[in-house]
Short mmCIF file of C-alpha atoms in Angstrom, two decimals:
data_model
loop_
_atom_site.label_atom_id
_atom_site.label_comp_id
_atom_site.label_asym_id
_atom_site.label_seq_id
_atom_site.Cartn_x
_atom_site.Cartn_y
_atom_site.Cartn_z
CA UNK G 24 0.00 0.00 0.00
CA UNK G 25 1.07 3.51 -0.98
CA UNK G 26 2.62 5.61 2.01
CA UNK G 27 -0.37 8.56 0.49
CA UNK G 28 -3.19 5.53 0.63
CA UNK G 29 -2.26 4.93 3.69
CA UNK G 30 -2.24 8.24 5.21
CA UNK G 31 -5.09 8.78 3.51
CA UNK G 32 -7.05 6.18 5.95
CA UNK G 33 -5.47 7.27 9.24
CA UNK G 34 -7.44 10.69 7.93
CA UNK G 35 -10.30 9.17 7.57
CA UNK G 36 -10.63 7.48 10.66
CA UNK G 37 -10.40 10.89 12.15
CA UNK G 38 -13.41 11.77 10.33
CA UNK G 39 -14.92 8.63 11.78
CA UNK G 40 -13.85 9.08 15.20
CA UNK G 41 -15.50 12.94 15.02
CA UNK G 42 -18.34 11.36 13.73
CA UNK G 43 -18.27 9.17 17.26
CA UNK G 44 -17.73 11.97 19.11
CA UNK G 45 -20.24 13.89 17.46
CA UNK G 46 -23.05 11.40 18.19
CA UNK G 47 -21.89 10.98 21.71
CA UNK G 48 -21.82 14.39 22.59
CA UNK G 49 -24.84 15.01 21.69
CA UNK G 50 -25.93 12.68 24.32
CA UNK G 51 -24.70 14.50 26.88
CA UNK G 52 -23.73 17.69 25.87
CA UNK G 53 -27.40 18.22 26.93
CA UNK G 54 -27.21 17.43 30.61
CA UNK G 55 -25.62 20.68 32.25
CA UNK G 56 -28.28 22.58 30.36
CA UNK G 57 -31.36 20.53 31.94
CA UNK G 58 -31.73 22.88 34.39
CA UNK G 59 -32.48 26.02 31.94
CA UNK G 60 -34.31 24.58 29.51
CA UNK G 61 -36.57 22.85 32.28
CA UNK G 62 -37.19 26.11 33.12
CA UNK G 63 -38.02 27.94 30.31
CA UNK G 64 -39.09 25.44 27.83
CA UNK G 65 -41.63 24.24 30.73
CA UNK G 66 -40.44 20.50 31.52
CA UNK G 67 -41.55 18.76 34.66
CA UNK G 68 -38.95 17.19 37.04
CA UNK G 69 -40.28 13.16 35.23
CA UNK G 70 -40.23 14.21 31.85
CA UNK G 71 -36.90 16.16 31.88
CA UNK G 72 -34.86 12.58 30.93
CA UNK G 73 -37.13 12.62 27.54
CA UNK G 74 -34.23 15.42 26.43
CA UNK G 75 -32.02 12.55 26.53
CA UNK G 76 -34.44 9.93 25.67
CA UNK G 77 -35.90 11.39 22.61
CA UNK G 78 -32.64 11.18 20.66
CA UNK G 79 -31.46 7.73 22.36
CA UNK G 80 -34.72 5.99 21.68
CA UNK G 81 -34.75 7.23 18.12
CA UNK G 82 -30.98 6.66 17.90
CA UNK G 83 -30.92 3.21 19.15
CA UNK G 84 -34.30 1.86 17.63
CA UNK G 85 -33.28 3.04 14.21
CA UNK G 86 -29.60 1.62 14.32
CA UNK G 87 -30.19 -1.32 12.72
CA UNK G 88 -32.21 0.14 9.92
CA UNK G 89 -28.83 2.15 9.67
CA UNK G 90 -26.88 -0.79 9.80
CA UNK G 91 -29.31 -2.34 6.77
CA UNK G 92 -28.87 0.76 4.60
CA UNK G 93 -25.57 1.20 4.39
CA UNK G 94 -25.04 -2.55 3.70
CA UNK G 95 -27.43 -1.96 0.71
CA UNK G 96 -26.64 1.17 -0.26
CA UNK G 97 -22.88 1.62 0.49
CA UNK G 98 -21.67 2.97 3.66
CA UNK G 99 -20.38 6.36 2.14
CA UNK G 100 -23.40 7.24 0.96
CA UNK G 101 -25.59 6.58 4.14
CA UNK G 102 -22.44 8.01 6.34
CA UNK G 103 -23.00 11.13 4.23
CA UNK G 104 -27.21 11.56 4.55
CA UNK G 105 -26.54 10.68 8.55
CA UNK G 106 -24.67 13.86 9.03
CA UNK G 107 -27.25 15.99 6.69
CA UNK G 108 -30.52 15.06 9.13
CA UNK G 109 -28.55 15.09 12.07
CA UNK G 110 -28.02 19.19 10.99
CA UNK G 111 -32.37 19.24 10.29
CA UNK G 112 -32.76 18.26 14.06
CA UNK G 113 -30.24 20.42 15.89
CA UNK G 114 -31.87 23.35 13.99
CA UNK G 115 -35.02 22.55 15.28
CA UNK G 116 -33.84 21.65 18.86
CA UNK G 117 -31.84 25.10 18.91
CA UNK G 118 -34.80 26.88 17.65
CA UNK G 119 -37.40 24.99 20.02
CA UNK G 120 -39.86 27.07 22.50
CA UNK G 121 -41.94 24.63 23.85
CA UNK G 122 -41.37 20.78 24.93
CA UNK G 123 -43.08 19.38 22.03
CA UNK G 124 -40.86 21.06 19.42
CA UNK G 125 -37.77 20.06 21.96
CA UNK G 126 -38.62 16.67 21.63
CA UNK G 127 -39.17 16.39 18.19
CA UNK G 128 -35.67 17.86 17.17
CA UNK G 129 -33.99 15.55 19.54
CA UNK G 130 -35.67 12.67 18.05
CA UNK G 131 -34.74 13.78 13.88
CA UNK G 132 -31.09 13.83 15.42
CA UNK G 133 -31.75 10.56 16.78
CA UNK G 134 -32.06 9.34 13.23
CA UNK G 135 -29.00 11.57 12.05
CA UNK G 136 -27.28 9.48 13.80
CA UNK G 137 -28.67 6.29 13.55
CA UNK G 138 -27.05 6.44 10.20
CA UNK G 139 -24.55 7.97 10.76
CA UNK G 140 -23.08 5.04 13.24
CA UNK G 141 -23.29 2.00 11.79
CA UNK G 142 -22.28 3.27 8.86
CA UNK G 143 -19.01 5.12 10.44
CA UNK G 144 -18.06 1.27 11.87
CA UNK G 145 -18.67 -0.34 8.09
CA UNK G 146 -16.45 2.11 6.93
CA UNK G 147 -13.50 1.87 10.02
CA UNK G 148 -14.21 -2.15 9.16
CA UNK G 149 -13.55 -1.67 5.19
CA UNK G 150 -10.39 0.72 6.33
CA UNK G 151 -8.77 -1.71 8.62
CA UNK G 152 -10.29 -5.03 9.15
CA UNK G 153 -7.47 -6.43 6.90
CA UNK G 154 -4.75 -5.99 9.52
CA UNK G 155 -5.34 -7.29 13.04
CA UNK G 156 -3.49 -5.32 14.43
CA UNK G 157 -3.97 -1.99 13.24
CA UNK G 158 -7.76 -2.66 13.38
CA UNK G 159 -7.12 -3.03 17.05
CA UNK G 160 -5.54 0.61 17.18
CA UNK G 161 -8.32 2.28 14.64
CA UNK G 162 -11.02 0.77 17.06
CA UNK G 163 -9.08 2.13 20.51
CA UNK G 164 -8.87 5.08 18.76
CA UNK G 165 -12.82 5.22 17.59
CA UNK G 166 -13.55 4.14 21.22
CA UNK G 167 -11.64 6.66 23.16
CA UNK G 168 -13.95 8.92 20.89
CA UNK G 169 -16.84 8.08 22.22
CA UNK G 170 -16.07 8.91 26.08
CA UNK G 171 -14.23 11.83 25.00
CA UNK G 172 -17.49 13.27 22.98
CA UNK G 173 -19.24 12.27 26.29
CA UNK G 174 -17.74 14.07 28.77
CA UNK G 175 -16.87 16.96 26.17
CA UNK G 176 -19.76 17.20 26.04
CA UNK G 177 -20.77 17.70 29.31
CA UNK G 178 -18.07 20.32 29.63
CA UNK G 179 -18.81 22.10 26.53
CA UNK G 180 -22.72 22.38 27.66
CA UNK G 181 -21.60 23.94 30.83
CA UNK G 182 -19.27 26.66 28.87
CA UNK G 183 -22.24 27.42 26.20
CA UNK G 184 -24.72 27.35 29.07
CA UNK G 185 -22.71 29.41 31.64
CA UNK G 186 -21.34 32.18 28.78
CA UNK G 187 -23.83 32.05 25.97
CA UNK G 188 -27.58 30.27 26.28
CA UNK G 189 -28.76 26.61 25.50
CA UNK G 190 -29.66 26.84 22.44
CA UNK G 191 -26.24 26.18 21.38
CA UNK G 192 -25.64 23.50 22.42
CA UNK G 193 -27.44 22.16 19.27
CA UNK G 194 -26.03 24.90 16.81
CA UNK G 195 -22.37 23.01 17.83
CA UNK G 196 -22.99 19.99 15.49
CA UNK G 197 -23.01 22.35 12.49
CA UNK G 198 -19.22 23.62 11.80
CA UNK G 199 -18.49 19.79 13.00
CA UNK G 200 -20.83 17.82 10.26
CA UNK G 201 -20.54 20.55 7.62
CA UNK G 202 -16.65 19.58 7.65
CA UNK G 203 -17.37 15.95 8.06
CA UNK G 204 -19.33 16.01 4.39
CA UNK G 205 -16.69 18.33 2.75
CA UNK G 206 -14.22 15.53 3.62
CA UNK G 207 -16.19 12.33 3.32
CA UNK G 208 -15.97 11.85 -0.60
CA UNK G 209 -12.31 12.59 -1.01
CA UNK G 210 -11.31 10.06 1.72
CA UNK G 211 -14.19 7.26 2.62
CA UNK G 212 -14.05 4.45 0.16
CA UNK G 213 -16.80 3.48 -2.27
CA UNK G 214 -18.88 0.80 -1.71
CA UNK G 215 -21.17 -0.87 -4.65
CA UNK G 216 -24.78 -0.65 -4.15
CA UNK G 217 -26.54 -4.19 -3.85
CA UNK G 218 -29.95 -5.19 -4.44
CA UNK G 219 -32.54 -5.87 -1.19
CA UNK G 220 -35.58 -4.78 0.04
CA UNK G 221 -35.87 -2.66 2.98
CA UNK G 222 -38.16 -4.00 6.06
CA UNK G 223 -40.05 -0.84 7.24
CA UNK G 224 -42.15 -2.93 9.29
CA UNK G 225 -39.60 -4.60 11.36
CA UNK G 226 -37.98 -0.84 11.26
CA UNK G 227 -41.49 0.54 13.30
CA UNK G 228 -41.93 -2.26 14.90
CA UNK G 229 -38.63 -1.79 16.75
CA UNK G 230 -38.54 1.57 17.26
CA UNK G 231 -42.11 2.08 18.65
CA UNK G 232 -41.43 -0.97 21.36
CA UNK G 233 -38.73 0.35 22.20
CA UNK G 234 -40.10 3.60 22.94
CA UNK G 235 -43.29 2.16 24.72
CA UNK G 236 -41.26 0.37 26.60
CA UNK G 237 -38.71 3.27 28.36
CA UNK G 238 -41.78 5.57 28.47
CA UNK G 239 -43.42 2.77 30.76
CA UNK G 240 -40.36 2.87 33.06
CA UNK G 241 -39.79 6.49 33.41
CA UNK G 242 -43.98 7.04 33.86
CA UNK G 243 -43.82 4.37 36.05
CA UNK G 244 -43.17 6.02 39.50
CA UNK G 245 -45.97 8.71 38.72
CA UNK G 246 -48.51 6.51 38.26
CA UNK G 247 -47.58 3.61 39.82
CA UNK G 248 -46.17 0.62 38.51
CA UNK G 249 -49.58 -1.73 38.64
CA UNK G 250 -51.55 1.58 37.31
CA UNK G 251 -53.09 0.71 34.14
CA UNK G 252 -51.27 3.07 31.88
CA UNK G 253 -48.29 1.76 33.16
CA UNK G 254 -49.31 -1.97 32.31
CA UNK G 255 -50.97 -1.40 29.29
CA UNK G 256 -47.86 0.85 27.66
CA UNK G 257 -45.63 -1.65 28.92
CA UNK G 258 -47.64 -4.88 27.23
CA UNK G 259 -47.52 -2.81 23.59
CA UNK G 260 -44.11 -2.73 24.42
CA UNK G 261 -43.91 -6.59 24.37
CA UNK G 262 -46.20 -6.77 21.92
CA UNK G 263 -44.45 -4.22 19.34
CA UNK G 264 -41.09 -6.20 20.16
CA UNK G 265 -42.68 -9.89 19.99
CA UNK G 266 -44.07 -8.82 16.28
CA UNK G 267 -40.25 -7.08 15.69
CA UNK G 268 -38.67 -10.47 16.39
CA UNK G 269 -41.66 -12.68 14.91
CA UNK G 270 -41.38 -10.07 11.43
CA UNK G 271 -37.71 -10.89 11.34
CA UNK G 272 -37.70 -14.38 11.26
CA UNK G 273 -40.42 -15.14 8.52
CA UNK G 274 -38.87 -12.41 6.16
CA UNK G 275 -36.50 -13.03 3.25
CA UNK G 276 -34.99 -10.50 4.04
CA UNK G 277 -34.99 -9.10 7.56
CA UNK G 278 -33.97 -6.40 9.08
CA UNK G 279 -31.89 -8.01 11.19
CA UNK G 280 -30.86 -11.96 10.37
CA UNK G 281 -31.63 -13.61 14.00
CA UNK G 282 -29.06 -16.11 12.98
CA UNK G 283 -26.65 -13.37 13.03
CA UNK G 284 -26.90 -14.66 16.97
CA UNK G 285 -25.65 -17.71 16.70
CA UNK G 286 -21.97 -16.54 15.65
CA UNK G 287 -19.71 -17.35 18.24
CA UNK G 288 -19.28 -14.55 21.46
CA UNK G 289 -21.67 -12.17 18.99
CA UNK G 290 -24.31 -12.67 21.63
CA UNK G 291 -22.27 -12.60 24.15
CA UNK G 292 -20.52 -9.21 23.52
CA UNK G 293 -24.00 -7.25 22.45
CA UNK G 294 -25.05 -7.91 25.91
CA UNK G 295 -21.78 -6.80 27.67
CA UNK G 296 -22.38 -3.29 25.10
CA UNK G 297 -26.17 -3.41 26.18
CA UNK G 298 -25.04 -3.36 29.86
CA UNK G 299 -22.18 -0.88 29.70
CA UNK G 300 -24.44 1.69 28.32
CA UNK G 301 -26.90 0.67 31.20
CA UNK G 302 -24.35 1.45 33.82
CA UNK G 303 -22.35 4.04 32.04
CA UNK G 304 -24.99 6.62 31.27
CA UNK G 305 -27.25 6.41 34.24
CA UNK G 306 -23.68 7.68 35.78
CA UNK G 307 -23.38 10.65 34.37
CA UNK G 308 -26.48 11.83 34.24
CA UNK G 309 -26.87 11.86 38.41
CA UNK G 310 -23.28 13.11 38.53
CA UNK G 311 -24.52 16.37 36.91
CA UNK G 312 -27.51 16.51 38.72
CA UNK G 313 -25.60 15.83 42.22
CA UNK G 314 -23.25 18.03 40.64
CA UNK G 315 -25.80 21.05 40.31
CA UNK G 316 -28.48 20.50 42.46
CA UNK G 317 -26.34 19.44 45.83
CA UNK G 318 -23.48 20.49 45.48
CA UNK G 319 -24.97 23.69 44.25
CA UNK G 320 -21.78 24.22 40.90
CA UNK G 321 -22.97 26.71 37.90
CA UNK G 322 -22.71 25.11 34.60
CA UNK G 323 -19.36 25.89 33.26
CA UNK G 324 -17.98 24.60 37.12
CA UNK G 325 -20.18 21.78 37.02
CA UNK G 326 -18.75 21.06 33.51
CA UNK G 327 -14.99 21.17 33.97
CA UNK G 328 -15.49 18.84 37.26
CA UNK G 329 -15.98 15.26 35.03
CA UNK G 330 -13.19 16.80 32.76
CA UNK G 331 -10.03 14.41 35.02
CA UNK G 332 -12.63 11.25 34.19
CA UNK G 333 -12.01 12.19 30.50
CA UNK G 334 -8.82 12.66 30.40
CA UNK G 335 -8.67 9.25 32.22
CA UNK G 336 -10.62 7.11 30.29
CA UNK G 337 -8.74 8.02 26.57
CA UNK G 338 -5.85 7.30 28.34
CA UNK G 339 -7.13 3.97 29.34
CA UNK G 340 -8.40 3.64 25.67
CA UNK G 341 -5.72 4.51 23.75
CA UNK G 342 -2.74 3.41 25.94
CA UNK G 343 -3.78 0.66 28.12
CA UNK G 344 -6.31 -1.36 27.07
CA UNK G 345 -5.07 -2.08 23.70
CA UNK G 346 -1.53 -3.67 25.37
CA UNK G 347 -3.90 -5.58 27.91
CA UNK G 348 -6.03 -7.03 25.79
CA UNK G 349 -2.85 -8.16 23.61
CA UNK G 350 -1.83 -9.93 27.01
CA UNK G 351 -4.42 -11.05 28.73
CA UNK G 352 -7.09 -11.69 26.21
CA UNK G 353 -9.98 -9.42 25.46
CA UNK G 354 -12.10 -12.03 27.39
CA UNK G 355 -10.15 -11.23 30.87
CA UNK G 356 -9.70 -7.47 29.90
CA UNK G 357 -13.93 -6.97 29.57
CA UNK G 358 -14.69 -9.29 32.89
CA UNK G 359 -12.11 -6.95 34.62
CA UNK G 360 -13.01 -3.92 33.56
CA UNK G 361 -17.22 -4.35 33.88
CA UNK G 362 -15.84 -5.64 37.67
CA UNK G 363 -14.22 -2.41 38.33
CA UNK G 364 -16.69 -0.13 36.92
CA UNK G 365 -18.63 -1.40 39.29
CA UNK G 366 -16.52 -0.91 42.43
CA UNK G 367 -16.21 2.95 41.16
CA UNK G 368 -20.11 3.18 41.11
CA UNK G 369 -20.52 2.15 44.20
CA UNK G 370 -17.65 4.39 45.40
CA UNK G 371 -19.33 7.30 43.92
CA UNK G 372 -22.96 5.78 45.68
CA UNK G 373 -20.92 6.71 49.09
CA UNK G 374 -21.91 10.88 48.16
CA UNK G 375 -22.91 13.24 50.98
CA UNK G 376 -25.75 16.39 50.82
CA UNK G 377 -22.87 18.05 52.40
CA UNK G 378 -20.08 16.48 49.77
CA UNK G 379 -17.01 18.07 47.83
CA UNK G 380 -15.78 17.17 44.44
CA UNK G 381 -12.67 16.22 45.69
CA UNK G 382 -14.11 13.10 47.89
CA UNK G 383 -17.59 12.51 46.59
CA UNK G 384 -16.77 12.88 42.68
CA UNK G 385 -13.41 12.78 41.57
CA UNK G 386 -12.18 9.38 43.17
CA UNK G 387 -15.05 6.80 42.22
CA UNK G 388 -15.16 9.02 38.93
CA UNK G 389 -11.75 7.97 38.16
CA UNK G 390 -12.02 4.15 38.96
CA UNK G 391 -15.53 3.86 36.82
CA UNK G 392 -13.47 5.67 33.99
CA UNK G 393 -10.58 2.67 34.29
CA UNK G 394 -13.77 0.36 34.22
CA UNK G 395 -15.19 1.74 31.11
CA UNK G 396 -12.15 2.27 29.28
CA UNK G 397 -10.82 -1.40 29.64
CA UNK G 398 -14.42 -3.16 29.13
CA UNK G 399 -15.62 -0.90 26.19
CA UNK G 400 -12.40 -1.51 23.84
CA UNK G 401 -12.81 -5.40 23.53
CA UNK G 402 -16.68 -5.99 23.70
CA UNK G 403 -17.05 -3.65 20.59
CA UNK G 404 -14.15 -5.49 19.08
CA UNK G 405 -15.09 -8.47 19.67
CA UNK G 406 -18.99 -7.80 18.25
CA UNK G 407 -17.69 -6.36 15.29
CA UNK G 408 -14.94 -8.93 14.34
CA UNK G 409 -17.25 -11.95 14.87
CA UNK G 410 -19.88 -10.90 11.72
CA UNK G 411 -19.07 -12.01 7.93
CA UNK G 412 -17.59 -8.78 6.10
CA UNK G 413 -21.05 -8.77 4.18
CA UNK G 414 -23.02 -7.88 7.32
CA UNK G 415 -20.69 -5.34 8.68
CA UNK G 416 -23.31 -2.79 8.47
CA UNK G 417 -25.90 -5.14 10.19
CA UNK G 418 -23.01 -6.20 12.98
CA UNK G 419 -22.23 -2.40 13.50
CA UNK G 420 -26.06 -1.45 13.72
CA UNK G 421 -27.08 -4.52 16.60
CA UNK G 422 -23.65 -3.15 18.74
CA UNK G 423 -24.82 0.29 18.43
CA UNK G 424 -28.07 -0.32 19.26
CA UNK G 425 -27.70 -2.75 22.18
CA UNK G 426 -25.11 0.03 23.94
CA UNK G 427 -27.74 3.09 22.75
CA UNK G 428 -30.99 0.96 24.01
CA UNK G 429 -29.01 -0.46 27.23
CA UNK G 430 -28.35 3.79 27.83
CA UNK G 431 -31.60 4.44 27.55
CA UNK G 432 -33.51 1.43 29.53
CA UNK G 433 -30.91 1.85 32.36
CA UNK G 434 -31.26 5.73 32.73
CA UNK G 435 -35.23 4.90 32.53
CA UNK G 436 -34.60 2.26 35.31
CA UNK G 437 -32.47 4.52 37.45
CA UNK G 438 -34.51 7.51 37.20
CA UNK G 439 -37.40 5.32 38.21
CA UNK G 440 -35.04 3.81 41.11
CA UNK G 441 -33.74 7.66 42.16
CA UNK G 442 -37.43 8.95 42.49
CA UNK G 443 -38.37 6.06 44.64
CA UNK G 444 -35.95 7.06 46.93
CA UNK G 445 -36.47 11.09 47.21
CA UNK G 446 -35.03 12.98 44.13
CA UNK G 447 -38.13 14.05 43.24
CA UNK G 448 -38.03 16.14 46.05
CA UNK G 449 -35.86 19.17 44.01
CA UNK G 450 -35.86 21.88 47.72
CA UNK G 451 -33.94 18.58 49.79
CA UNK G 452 -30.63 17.69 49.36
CA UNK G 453 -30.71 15.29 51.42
CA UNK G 454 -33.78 13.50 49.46
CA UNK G 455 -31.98 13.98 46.53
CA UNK G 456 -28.75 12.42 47.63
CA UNK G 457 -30.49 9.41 49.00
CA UNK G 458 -32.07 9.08 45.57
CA UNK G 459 -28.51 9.03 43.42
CA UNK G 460 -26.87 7.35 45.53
CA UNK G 461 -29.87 4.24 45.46
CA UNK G 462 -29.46 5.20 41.61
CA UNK G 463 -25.57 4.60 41.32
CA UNK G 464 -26.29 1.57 43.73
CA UNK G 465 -28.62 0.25 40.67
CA UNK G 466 -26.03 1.10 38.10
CA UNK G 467 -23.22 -0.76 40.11
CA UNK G 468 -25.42 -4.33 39.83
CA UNK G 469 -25.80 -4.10 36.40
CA UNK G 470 -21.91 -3.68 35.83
CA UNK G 471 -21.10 -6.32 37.98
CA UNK G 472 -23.50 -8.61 35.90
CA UNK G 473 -22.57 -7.82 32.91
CA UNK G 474 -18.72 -8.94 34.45
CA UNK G 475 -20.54 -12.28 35.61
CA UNK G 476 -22.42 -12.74 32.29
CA UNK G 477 -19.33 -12.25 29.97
CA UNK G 478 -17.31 -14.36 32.24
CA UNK G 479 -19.64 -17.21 31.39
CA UNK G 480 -20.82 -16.55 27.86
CA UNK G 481 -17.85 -15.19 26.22
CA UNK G 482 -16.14 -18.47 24.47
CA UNK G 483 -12.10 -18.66 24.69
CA UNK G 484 -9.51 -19.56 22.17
CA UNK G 485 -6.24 -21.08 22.42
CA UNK G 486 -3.44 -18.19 22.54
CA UNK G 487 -1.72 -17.50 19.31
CA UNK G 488 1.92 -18.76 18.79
CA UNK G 489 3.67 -15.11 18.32
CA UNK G 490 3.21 -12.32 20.94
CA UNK G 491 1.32 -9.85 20.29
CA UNK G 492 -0.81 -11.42 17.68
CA UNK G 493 -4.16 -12.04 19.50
CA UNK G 494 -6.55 -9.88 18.03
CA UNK G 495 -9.63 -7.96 19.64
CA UNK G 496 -11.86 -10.99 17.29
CA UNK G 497 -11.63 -13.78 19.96
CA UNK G 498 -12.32 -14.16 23.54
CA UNK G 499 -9.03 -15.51 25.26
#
């Protein structure tokens, strides 16, 4: 390969790894700024999550339509569209004045990126997949993106909502995507168009279960769990999902191949993603609020205080995991980072109505961050390297969507499980410690089971000959 070819792809995955950051960011870049636009955009204290679950549930329920396009229609081309709606819907969120307008611009750049992340892992996977080991490097790299663009988020909300208004933190994604599509056709590479139907149904089907089901969680502790709103949203939330799965199976050609499953540690490493997100999120979204409403930090403070856990966790990325995993095994590396993710949750669960930064944040901030940064690195290599090259897109759309869904059940669950236990109560700090801390308690169980359940599902391979071989593919 040319030495211009191949500089030529380290570029590009730079314009991937922005396009991870990008769609990460705008997870959280929202969170400082609940505050304000609860107040002036009218939000009640149990719908104020819907900011972040508009654009997850749309995000993750429309992944793997994502994931289906760009294997049909070329992952350049669908990479491309992604970043043009995700630019629709942070115009409309920016120029929102009421909660339904809010919601709906959140949920068009749900889509945005719904295509705009499968597609970016097709394309990293068309880059690199030929070389083990630089595959491993393009995929720390992409990962460390995706905790960077969260708590850069979070930081960057605070500066835009301390010094200028909310608003923009919406208008943000525009100098990013417009140079994301000025560079996409001079460096992505093409990919044929093939022939296939779309499944719509299975698309709606999905989505709207999905939906049903985390607006039955976070309605839940209003109305009671055995009201019969809650019960009857919940059951068209099986329902919707029964007749996704159901759809799937009889079709020629599905949405999503459930056979797909039944390649080795696939399974396995969708559900370690699906929990990560389930701890992960629910995390930082109490931080914040602890953050703001206890400890009583403006935005831009309240921002720069997650900025060490950052800085922590690309290290991790970027430095460390990739040299562990090339030891140990990415098998030993996930179990032992989901184990100590937990142990800095429930650290952080230890925070006092009368806390600091310095003990109640910073310390169980940084051991979560180790957590995340080893487990995250070989559970999305290890989902992605398992598919055939033909269903990259459909592999990159189920990872995406199990760590984007697990994001958004878990913050549903843990919002349910922090208003159960006083942080509903926005005048008492007290009430509202109790509540995050029973919240982070919640988050800490579901890391430690996703170390239990990768432990025993993840299948193991005999180590290679030469050093340094192993790949991030198998489950040593």
């Amino acid at each position: 390969m040319s030495e211009t070819k191949s500089s030529r792809r380290w570029w590009a995955l730079a314009v991937i790894a922005a396009a991870q950051f990008i769609v990460i960011m705008d997870t959280s870049i929202v969170g400082v700024a609940l505050p304000k636009m609860q107040g002036e955009l009218g939000f009640s204290p149990g719908n104020l999550s819907w900011v972040f679950n508009a654009y997850v549930v749309a995000f993750g329920g429309l992944l793997l339509l994502g994931g289906r396009l760009s294997d049909l229609l070329g992952a350049r081309r669908v990479f491309a569209a992604g970043w043009g709606v995700l630019l629709v819907g942070s115009l409309v969120a920016g120029l929102a004045t009421g909660v339904g307008a809010e919601l709906a611009g959140r949920a068009v750049q749900g889509v945005g990126a719904a295509l705009i992340a499968p597609s970016a892992l097709t394309l990293l996977m068309m880059l690199f997949g030929a070389n083990p080991r630089e595959l491993t490097k393009a995929i720390a790299l992409y990962g460390a993106a995706a905790p960077a663009g969260g708590t850069a988020g979070v930081f960057l909300g605070g500066v835009i909502t301390e010094y200028l208004s909310w608003p923009w933190v919406f208008y943000l994604n525009f100098p990013i995507a417009l140079a994301a599509l000025l560079a996409t056709p001079a460096l992505m590479p093409r990919a044929a168009a093939r022939s296939g139907s779309v499944d719509v149904l299975g698309a709606l089907t999905v989505t709207g279960g999905l939906a049903a089901g985390v607006y039955a969680i976070v309605r839940a502790p209003q109305v009671g769990w055995a009201s019969a709103s809650t019960l009857l949203v919940g059951a068209l939330a099986v329902v919707l999902l029964a007749v996704f799965v159901a759809v799937q199976a009889k079709r020629r050609e599905p949405l999503m191949r459930l056979g797909i499953f039944a390649t080795p540690n696939l399974a396995a490493a969708n559900v370690a993603q699906f929990l990560l997100g389930a701890a992960w999120v629910p995390m930082w979204f109490f931080l914040n609020l602890y953050l703001q409403q206890v400890l009583g930090l403006s935005a831009f403070p309240s921002g720069s205080a997650l900025l060490p856990m950052t800085t922590f966790i690309m290290l991790g990325m970027i430095v460390v995991a990739p040299k562990l995993i090339a030891k140990a095994g990415p098998k030993k590396t996930l179990v032992g980072g989901m184990a100590v993710l937990a142990a800095g949750l429930l650290i952080l669960s230890l925070l006092r109505p009368t806390g600091s930064f310095w003990v109640d944040v910073l310390p169980g901030s940084l051991v979560a961050a180790a957590g995340m940064s080893l487990a995250f690195i070989p559970s999305l290599g290890i989902a992605l390297s398992s598919a055939r090259p033909e269903e990259g897109g459909l592999a990159s759309g189920i990872v995406n969507t199990s760590y984007q869904i697990g994001s958004a059940l878990g913050l549903a669950a843990m919002t349910a499980v922090a208003a159960a236990n006083g942080a509903d109560l926005l005048d008492d700090a007290v009430a509202l410690t109790d509540g995050y801390s029973a919240a982070l308690v919640g988050a800490a169980v579901i890391a430690a089971a996703g170390a239990v359940l990768a432990g025993v599902t993840l299948r193991t391979r005999k180590a290679p000959a030469e050093p340094g071989a192993e790949t991030v593919a198998t489950g040593r």
